[in-house]
Each structure stands twice: as C-alpha cells, then as structure tokens.
Tab-separated table of N, CA, C and O in Angstrom:
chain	number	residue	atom	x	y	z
A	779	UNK	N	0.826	-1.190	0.000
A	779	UNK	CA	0.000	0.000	0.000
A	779	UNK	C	0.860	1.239	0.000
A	779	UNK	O	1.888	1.455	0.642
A	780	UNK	N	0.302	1.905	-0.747
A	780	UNK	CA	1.477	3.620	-1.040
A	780	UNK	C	0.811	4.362	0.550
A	780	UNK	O	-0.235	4.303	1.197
A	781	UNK	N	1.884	4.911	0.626
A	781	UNK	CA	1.865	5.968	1.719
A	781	UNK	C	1.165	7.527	1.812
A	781	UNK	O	1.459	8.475	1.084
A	782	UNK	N	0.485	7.524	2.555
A	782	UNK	CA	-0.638	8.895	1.864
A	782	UNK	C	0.443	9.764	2.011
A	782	UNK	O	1.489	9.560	2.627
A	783	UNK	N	-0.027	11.097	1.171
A	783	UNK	CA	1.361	11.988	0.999
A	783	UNK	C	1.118	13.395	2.353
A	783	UNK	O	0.284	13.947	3.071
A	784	UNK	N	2.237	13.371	2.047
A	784	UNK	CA	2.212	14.455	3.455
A	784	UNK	C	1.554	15.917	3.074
A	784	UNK	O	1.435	16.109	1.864
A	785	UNK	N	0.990	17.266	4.191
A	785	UNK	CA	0.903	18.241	4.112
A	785	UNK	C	1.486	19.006	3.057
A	785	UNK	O	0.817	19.420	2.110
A	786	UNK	N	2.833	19.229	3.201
A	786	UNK	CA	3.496	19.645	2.512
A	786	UNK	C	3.759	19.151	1.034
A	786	UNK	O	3.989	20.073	0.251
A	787	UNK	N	3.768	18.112	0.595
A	787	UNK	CA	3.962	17.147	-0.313
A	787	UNK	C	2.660	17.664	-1.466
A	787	UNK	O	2.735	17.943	-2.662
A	788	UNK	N	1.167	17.639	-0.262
A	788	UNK	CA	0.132	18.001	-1.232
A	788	UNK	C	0.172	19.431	-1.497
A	788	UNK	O	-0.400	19.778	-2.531
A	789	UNK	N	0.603	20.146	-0.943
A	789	UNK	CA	0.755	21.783	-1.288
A	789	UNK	C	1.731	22.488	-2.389
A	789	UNK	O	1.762	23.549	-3.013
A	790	UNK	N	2.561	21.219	-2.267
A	790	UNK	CA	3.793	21.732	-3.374
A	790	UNK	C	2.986	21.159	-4.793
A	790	UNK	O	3.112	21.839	-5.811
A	791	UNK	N	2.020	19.691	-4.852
A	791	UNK	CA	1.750	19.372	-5.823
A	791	UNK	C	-0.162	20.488	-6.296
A	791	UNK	O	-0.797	20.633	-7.341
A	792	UNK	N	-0.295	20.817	-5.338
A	792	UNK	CA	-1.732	22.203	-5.475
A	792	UNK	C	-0.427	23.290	-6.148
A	792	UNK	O	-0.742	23.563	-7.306
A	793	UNK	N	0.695	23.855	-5.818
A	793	UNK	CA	1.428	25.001	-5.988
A	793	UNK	C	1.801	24.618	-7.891
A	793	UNK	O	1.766	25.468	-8.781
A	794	UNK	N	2.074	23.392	-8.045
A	794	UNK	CA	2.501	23.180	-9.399
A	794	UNK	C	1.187	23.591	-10.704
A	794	UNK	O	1.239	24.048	-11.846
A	795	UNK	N	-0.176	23.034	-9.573
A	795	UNK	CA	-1.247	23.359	-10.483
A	795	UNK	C	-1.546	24.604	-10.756
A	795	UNK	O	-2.042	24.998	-11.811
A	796	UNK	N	-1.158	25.471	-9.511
A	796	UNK	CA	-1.633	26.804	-10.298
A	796	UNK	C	-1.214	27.833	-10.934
A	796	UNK	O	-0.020	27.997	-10.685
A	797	UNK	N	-1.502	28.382	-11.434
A	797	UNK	CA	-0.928	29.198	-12.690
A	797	UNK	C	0.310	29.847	-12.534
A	797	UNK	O	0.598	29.666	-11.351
A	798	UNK	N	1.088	30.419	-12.999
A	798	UNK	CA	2.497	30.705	-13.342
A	798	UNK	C	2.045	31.877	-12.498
A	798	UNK	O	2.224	31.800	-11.283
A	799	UNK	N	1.560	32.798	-12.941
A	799	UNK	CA	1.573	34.236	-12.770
A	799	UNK	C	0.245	34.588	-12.333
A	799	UNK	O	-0.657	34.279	-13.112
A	800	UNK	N	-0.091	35.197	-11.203
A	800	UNK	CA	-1.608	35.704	-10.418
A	800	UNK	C	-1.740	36.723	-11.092
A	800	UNK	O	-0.922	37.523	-11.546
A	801	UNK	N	-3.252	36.624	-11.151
A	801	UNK	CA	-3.856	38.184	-11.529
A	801	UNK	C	-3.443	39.092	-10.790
A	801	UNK	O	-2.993	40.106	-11.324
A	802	UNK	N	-3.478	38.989	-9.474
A	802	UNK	CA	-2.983	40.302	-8.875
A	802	UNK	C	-1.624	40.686	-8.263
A	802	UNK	O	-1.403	41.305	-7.222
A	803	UNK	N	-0.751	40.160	-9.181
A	803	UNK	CA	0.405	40.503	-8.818
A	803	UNK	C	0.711	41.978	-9.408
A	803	UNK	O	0.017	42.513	-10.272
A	804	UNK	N	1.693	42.471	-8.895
A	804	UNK	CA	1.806	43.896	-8.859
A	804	UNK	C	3.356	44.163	-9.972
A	804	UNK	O	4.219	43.292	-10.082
A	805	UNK	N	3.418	45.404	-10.631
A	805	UNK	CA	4.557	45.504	-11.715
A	805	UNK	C	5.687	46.070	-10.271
A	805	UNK	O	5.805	45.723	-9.096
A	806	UNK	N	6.317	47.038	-11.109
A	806	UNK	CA	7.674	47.642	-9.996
A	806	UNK	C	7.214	48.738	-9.893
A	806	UNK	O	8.030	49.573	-9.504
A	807	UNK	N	5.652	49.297	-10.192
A	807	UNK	CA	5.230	50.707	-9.765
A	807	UNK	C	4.190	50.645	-7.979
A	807	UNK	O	3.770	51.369	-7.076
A	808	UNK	N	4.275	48.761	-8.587
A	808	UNK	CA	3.234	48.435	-7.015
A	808	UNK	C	1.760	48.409	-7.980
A	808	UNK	O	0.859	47.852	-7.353
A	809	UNK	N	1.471	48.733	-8.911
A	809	UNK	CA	-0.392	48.805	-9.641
A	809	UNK	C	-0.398	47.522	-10.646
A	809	UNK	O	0.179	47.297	-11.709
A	810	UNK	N	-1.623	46.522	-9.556
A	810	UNK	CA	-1.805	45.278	-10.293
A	810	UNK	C	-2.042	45.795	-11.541
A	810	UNK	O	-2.345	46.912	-11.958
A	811	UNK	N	-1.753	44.301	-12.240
A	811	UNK	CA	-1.960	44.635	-14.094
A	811	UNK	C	-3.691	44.736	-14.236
A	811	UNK	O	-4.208	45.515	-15.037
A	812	UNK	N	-4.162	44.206	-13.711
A	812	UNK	CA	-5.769	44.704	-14.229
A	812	UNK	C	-6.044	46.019	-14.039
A	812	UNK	O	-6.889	46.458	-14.819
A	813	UNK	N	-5.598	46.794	-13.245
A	813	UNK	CA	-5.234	48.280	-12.719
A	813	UNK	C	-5.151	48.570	-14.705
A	813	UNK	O	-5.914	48.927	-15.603
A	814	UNK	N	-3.532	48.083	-14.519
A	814	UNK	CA	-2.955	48.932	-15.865
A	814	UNK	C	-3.771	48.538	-16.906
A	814	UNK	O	-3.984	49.295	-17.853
A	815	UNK	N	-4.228	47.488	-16.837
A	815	UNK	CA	-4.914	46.769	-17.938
A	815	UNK	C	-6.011	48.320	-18.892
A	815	UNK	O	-6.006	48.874	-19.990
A	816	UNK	N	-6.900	48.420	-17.394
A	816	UNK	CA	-8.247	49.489	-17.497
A	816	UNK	C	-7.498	50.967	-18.043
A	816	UNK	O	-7.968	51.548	-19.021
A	817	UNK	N	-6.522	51.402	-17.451
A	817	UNK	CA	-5.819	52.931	-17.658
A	817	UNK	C	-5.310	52.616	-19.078
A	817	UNK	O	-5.379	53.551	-19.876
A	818	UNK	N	-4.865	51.577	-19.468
A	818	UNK	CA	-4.426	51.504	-21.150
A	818	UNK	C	-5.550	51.620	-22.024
A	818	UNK	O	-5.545	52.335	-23.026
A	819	UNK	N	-6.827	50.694	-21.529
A	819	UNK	CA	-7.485	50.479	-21.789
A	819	UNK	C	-8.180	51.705	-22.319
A	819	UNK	O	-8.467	51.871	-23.504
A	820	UNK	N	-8.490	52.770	-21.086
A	820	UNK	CA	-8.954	53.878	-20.999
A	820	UNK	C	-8.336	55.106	-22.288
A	820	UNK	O	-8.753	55.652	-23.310
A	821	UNK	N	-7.493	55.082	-21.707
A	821	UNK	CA	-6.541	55.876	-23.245
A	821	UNK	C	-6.611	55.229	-24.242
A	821	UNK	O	-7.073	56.128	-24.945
A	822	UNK	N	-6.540	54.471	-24.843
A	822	UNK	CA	-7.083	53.851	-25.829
A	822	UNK	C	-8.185	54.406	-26.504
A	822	UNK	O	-8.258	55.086	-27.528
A	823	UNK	N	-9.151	53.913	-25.604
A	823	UNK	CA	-10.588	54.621	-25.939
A	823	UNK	C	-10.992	55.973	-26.156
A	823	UNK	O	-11.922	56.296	-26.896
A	824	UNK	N	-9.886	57.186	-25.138
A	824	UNK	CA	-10.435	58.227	-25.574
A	824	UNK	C	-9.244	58.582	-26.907
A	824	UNK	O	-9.563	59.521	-27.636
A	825	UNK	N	-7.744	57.769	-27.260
A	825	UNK	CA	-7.143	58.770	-28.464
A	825	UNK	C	-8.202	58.222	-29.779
A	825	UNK	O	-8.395	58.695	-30.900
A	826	UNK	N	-8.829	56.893	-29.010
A	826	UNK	CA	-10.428	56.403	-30.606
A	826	UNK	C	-11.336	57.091	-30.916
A	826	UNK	O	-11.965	57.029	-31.972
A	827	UNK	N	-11.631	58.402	-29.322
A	827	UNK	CA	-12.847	58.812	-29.540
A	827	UNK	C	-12.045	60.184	-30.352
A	827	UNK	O	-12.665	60.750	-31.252
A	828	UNK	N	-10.969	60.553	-30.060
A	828	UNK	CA	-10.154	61.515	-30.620
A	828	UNK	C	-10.149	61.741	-32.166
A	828	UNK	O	-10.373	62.810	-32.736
A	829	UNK	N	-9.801	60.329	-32.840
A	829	UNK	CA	-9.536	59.970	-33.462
A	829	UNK	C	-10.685	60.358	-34.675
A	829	UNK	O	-10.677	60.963	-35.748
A	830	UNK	N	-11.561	59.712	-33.923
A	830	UNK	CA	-13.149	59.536	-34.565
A	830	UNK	C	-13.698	61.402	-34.751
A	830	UNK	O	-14.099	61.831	-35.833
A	831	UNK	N	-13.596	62.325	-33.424
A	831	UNK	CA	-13.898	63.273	-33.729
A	831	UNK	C	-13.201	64.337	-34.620
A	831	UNK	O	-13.636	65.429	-34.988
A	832	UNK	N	-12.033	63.755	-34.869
A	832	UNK	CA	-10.690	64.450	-36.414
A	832	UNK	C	-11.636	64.177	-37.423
A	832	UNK	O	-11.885	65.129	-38.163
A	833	UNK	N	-12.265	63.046	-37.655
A	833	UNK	CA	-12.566	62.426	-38.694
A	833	UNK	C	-13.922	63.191	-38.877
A	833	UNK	O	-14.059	63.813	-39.931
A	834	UNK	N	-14.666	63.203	-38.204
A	834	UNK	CA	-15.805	63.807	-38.478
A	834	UNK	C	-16.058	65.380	-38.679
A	834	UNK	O	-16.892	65.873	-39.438
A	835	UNK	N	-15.233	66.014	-37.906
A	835	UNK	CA	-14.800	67.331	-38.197
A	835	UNK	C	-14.643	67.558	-39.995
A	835	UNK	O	-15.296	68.249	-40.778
A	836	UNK	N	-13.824	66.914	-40.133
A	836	UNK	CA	-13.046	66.525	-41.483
A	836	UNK	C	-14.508	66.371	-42.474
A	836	UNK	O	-14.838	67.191	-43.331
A	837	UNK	N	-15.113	65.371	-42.191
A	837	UNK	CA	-16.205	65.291	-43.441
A	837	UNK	C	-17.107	65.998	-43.132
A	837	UNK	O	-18.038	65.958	-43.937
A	838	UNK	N	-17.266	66.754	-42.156
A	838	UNK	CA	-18.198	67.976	-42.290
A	838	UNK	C	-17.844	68.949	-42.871
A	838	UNK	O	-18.638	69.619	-43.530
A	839	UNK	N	-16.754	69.201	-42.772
A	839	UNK	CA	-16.049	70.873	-43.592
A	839	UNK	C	-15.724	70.339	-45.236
A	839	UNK	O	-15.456	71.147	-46.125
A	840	UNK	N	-15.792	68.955	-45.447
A	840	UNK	CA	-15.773	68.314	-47.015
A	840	UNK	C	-17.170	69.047	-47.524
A	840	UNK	O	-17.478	69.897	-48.361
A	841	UNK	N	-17.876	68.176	-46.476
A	841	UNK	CA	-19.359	68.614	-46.760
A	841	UNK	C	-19.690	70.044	-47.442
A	841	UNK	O	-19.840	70.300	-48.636
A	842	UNK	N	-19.763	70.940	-46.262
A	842	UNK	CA	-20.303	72.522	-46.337
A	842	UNK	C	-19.197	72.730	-47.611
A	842	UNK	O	-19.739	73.615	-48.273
A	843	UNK	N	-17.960	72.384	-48.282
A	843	UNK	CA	-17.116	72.826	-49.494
A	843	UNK	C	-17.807	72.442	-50.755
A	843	UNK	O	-17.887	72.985	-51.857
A	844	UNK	N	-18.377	71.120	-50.153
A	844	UNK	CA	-18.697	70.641	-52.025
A	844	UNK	C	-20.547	71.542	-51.786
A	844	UNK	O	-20.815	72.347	-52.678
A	845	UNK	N	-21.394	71.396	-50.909
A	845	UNK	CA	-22.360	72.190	-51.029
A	845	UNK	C	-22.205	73.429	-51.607
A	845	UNK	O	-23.002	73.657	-52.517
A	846	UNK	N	-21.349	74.366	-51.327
A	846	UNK	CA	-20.912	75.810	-51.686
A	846	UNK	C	-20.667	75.195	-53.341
A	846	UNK	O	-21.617	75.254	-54.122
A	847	UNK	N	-19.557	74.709	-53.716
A	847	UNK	CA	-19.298	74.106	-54.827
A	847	UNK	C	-20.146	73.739	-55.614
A	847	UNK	O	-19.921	73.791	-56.823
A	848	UNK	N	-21.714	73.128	-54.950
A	848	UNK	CA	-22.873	72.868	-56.159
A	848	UNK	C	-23.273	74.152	-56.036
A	848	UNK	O	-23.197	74.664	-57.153
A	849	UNK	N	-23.718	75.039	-55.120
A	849	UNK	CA	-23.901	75.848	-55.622
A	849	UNK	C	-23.686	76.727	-56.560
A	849	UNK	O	-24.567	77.278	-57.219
A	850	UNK	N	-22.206	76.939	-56.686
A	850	UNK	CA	-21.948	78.056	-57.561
A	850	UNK	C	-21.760	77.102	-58.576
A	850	UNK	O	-21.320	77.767	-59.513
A	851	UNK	N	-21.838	75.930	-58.934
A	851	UNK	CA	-21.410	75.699	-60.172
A	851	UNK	C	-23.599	75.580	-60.567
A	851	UNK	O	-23.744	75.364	-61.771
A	852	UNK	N	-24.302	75.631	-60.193
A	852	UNK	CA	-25.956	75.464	-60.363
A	852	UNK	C	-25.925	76.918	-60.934
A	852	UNK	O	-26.133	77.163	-62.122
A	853	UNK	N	-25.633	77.916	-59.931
A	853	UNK	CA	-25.779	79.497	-60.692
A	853	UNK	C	-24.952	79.755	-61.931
A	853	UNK	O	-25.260	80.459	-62.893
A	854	UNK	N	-23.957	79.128	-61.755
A	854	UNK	CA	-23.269	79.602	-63.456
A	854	UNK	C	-23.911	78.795	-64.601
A	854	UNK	O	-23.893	79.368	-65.690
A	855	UNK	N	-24.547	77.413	-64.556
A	855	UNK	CA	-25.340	77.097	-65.326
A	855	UNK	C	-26.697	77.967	-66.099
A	855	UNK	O	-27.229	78.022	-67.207
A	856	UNK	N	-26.871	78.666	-64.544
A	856	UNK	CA	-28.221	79.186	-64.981
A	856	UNK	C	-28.066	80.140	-65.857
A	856	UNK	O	-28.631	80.147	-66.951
A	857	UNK	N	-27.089	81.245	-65.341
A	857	UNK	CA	-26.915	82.142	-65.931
A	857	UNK	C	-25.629	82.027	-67.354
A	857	UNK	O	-25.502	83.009	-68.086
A	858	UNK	N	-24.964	81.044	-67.541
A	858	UNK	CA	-24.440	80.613	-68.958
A	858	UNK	C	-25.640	80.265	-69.549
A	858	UNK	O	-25.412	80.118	-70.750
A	859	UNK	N	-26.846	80.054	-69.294
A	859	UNK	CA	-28.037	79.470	-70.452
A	859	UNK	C	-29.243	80.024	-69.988
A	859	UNK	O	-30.034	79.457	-69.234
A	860	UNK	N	-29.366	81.240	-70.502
A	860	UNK	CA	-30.268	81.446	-70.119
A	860	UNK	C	-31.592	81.318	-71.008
A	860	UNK	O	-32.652	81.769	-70.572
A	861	UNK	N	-31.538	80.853	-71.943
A	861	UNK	CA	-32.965	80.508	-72.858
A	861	UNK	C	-33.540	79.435	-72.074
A	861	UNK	O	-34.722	79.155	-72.273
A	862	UNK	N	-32.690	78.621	-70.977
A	862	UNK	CA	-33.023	77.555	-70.745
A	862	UNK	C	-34.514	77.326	-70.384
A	862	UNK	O	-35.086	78.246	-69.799
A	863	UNK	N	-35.169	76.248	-70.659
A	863	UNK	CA	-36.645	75.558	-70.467
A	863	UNK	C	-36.851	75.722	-69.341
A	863	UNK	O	-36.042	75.387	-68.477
A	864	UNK	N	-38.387	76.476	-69.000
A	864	UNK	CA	-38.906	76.295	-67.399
A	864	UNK	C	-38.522	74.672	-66.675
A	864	UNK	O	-38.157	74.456	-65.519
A	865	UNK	N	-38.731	73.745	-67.707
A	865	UNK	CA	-38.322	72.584	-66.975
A	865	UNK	C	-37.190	71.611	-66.815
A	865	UNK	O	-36.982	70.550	-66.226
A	866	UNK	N	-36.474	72.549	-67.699
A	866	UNK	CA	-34.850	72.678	-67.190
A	866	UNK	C	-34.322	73.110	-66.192
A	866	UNK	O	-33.351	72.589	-65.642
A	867	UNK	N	-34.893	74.117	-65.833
A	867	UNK	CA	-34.909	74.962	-64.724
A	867	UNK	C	-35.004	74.371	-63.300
A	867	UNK	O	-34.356	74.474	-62.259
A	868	UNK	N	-36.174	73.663	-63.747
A	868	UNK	CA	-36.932	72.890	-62.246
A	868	UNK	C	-35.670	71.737	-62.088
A	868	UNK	O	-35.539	71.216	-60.981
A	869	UNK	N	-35.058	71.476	-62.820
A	869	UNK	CA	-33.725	70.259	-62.741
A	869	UNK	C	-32.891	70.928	-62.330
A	869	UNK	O	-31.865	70.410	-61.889
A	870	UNK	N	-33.079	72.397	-62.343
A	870	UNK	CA	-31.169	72.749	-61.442
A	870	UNK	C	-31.610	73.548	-60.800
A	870	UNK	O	-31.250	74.720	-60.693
A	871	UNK	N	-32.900	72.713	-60.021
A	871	UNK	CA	-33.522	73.804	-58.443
A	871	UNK	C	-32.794	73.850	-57.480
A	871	UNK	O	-32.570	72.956	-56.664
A	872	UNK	N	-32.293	75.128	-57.533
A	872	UNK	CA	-31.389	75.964	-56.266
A	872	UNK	C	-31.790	75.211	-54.547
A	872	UNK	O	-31.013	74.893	-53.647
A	873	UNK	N	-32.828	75.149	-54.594
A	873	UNK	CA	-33.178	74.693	-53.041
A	873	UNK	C	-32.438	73.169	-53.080
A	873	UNK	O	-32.649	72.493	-54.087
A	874	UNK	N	-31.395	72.491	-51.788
A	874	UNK	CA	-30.976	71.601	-52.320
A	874	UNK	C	-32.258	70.519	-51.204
A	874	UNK	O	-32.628	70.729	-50.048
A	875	UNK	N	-32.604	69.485	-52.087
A	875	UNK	CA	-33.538	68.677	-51.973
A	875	UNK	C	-32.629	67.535	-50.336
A	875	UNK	O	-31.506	67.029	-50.320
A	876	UNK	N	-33.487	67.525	-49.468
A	876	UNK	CA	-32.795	66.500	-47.943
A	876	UNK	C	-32.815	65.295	-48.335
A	876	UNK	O	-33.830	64.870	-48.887
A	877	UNK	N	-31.690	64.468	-48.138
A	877	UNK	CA	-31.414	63.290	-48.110
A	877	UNK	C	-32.353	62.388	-47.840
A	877	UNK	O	-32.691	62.854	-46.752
A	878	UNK	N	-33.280	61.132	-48.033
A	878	UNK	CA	-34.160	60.524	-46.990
A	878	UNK	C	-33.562	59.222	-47.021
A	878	UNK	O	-32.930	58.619	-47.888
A	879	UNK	N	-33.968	58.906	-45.705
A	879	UNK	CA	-33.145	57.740	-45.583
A	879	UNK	C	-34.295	56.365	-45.834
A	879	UNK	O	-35.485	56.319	-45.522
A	880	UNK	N	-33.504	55.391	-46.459
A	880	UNK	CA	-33.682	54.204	-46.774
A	880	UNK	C	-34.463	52.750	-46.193
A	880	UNK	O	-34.643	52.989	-44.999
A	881	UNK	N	-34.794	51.904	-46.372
A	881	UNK	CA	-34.790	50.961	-45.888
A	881	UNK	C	-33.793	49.909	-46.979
A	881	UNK	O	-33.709	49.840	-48.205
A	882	UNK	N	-32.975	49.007	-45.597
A	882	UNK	CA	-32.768	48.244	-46.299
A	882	UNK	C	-32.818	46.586	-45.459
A	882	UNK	O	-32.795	46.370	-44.247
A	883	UNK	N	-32.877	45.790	-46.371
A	883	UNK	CA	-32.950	44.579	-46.262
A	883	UNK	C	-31.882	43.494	-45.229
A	883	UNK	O	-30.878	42.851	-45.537
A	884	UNK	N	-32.542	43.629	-44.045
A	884	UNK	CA	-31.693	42.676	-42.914
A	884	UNK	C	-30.622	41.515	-43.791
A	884	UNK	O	-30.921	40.921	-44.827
A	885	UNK	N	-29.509	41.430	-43.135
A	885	UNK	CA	-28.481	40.540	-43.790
A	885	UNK	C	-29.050	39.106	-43.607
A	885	UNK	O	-28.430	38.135	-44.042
C-alpha cells in the first residue's frame, strides 16, 4: 500500500497546479496589471474617440465645401443658359432637396 502523501507534499503538488503568474500581482510601480490593464485600456478609448472626432470634423467641412461648390457651379449654369426651359430649370432647383433615408434589407 502507497503511503498517503504528506501536508506539505500536497501543497507543493496544489502550488505546481496553479498558474504561473496571479492576476494580482503587482509591476515595480506596485499597480496590479488589471489596474494597468483598465488605464491603457482607458486611453485607448479616448485617443479612438479623438480619433473619430478628427474624422468627423473633417467630413463635415468636405461637406459645407462641395455644397458651396454645387452651388456656384448650379448658378453659373443658370446664368451661362439662359434661354433655358422652365423645366430645365426645375432640374437645377437651387433649393438643395434633404437626403431621406432608406430601408434596407436585414443581412
């Protein structure tokens, strides 16, 4: 019959099972890594939200350029032709017509 194993014996073989490295072990600043994990984490998220508001800035001022841009290129039409047809006319109506949005078909 084998010999039941000692205190110690079973603690060293529990110590082998568990993982290399604890969650809450601490770097050389002393702030567990789930700490750092969230603060990386965090910056992250706001240079994305940063990121995101460059970008949108950006296609709004595209925007208001090419609007200005139909415009004046709609008035020089009008006034390069001016015999043009009342219902020619109604095709390069100055008021610019709102986008409507769509339906589309679930994937």
């Amino acid at each position: 019959r084998a010999a039941a194993p000692t205190a110690e014996a079973a603690a060293a073989a529990r110590a082998a099972r568990q993982r290399k490295r604890k969650a809450g072990t601490d770097d050389a600043k002393g702030i567990p890594h789930a700490e750092q994990r969230m603060v990386k984490n965090r910056e992250s998220a706001a240079r994305s939200r940063q990121r995101k508001q460059a970008y949108t800035t950006e296609l709004e001022e595209q925007v208001q350029t090419l609007k200005n841009q139909n415009l004046e290129l709609r008035e020089r039409v009008i006034k390069a032709c001016p015999a043009l047809d009342p219902k020619a006319l109604r095709q390069i109506d100055m008021a610019p017509k709102p986008i409507r949005r769509t339906r589309t078909d679930p994937y």
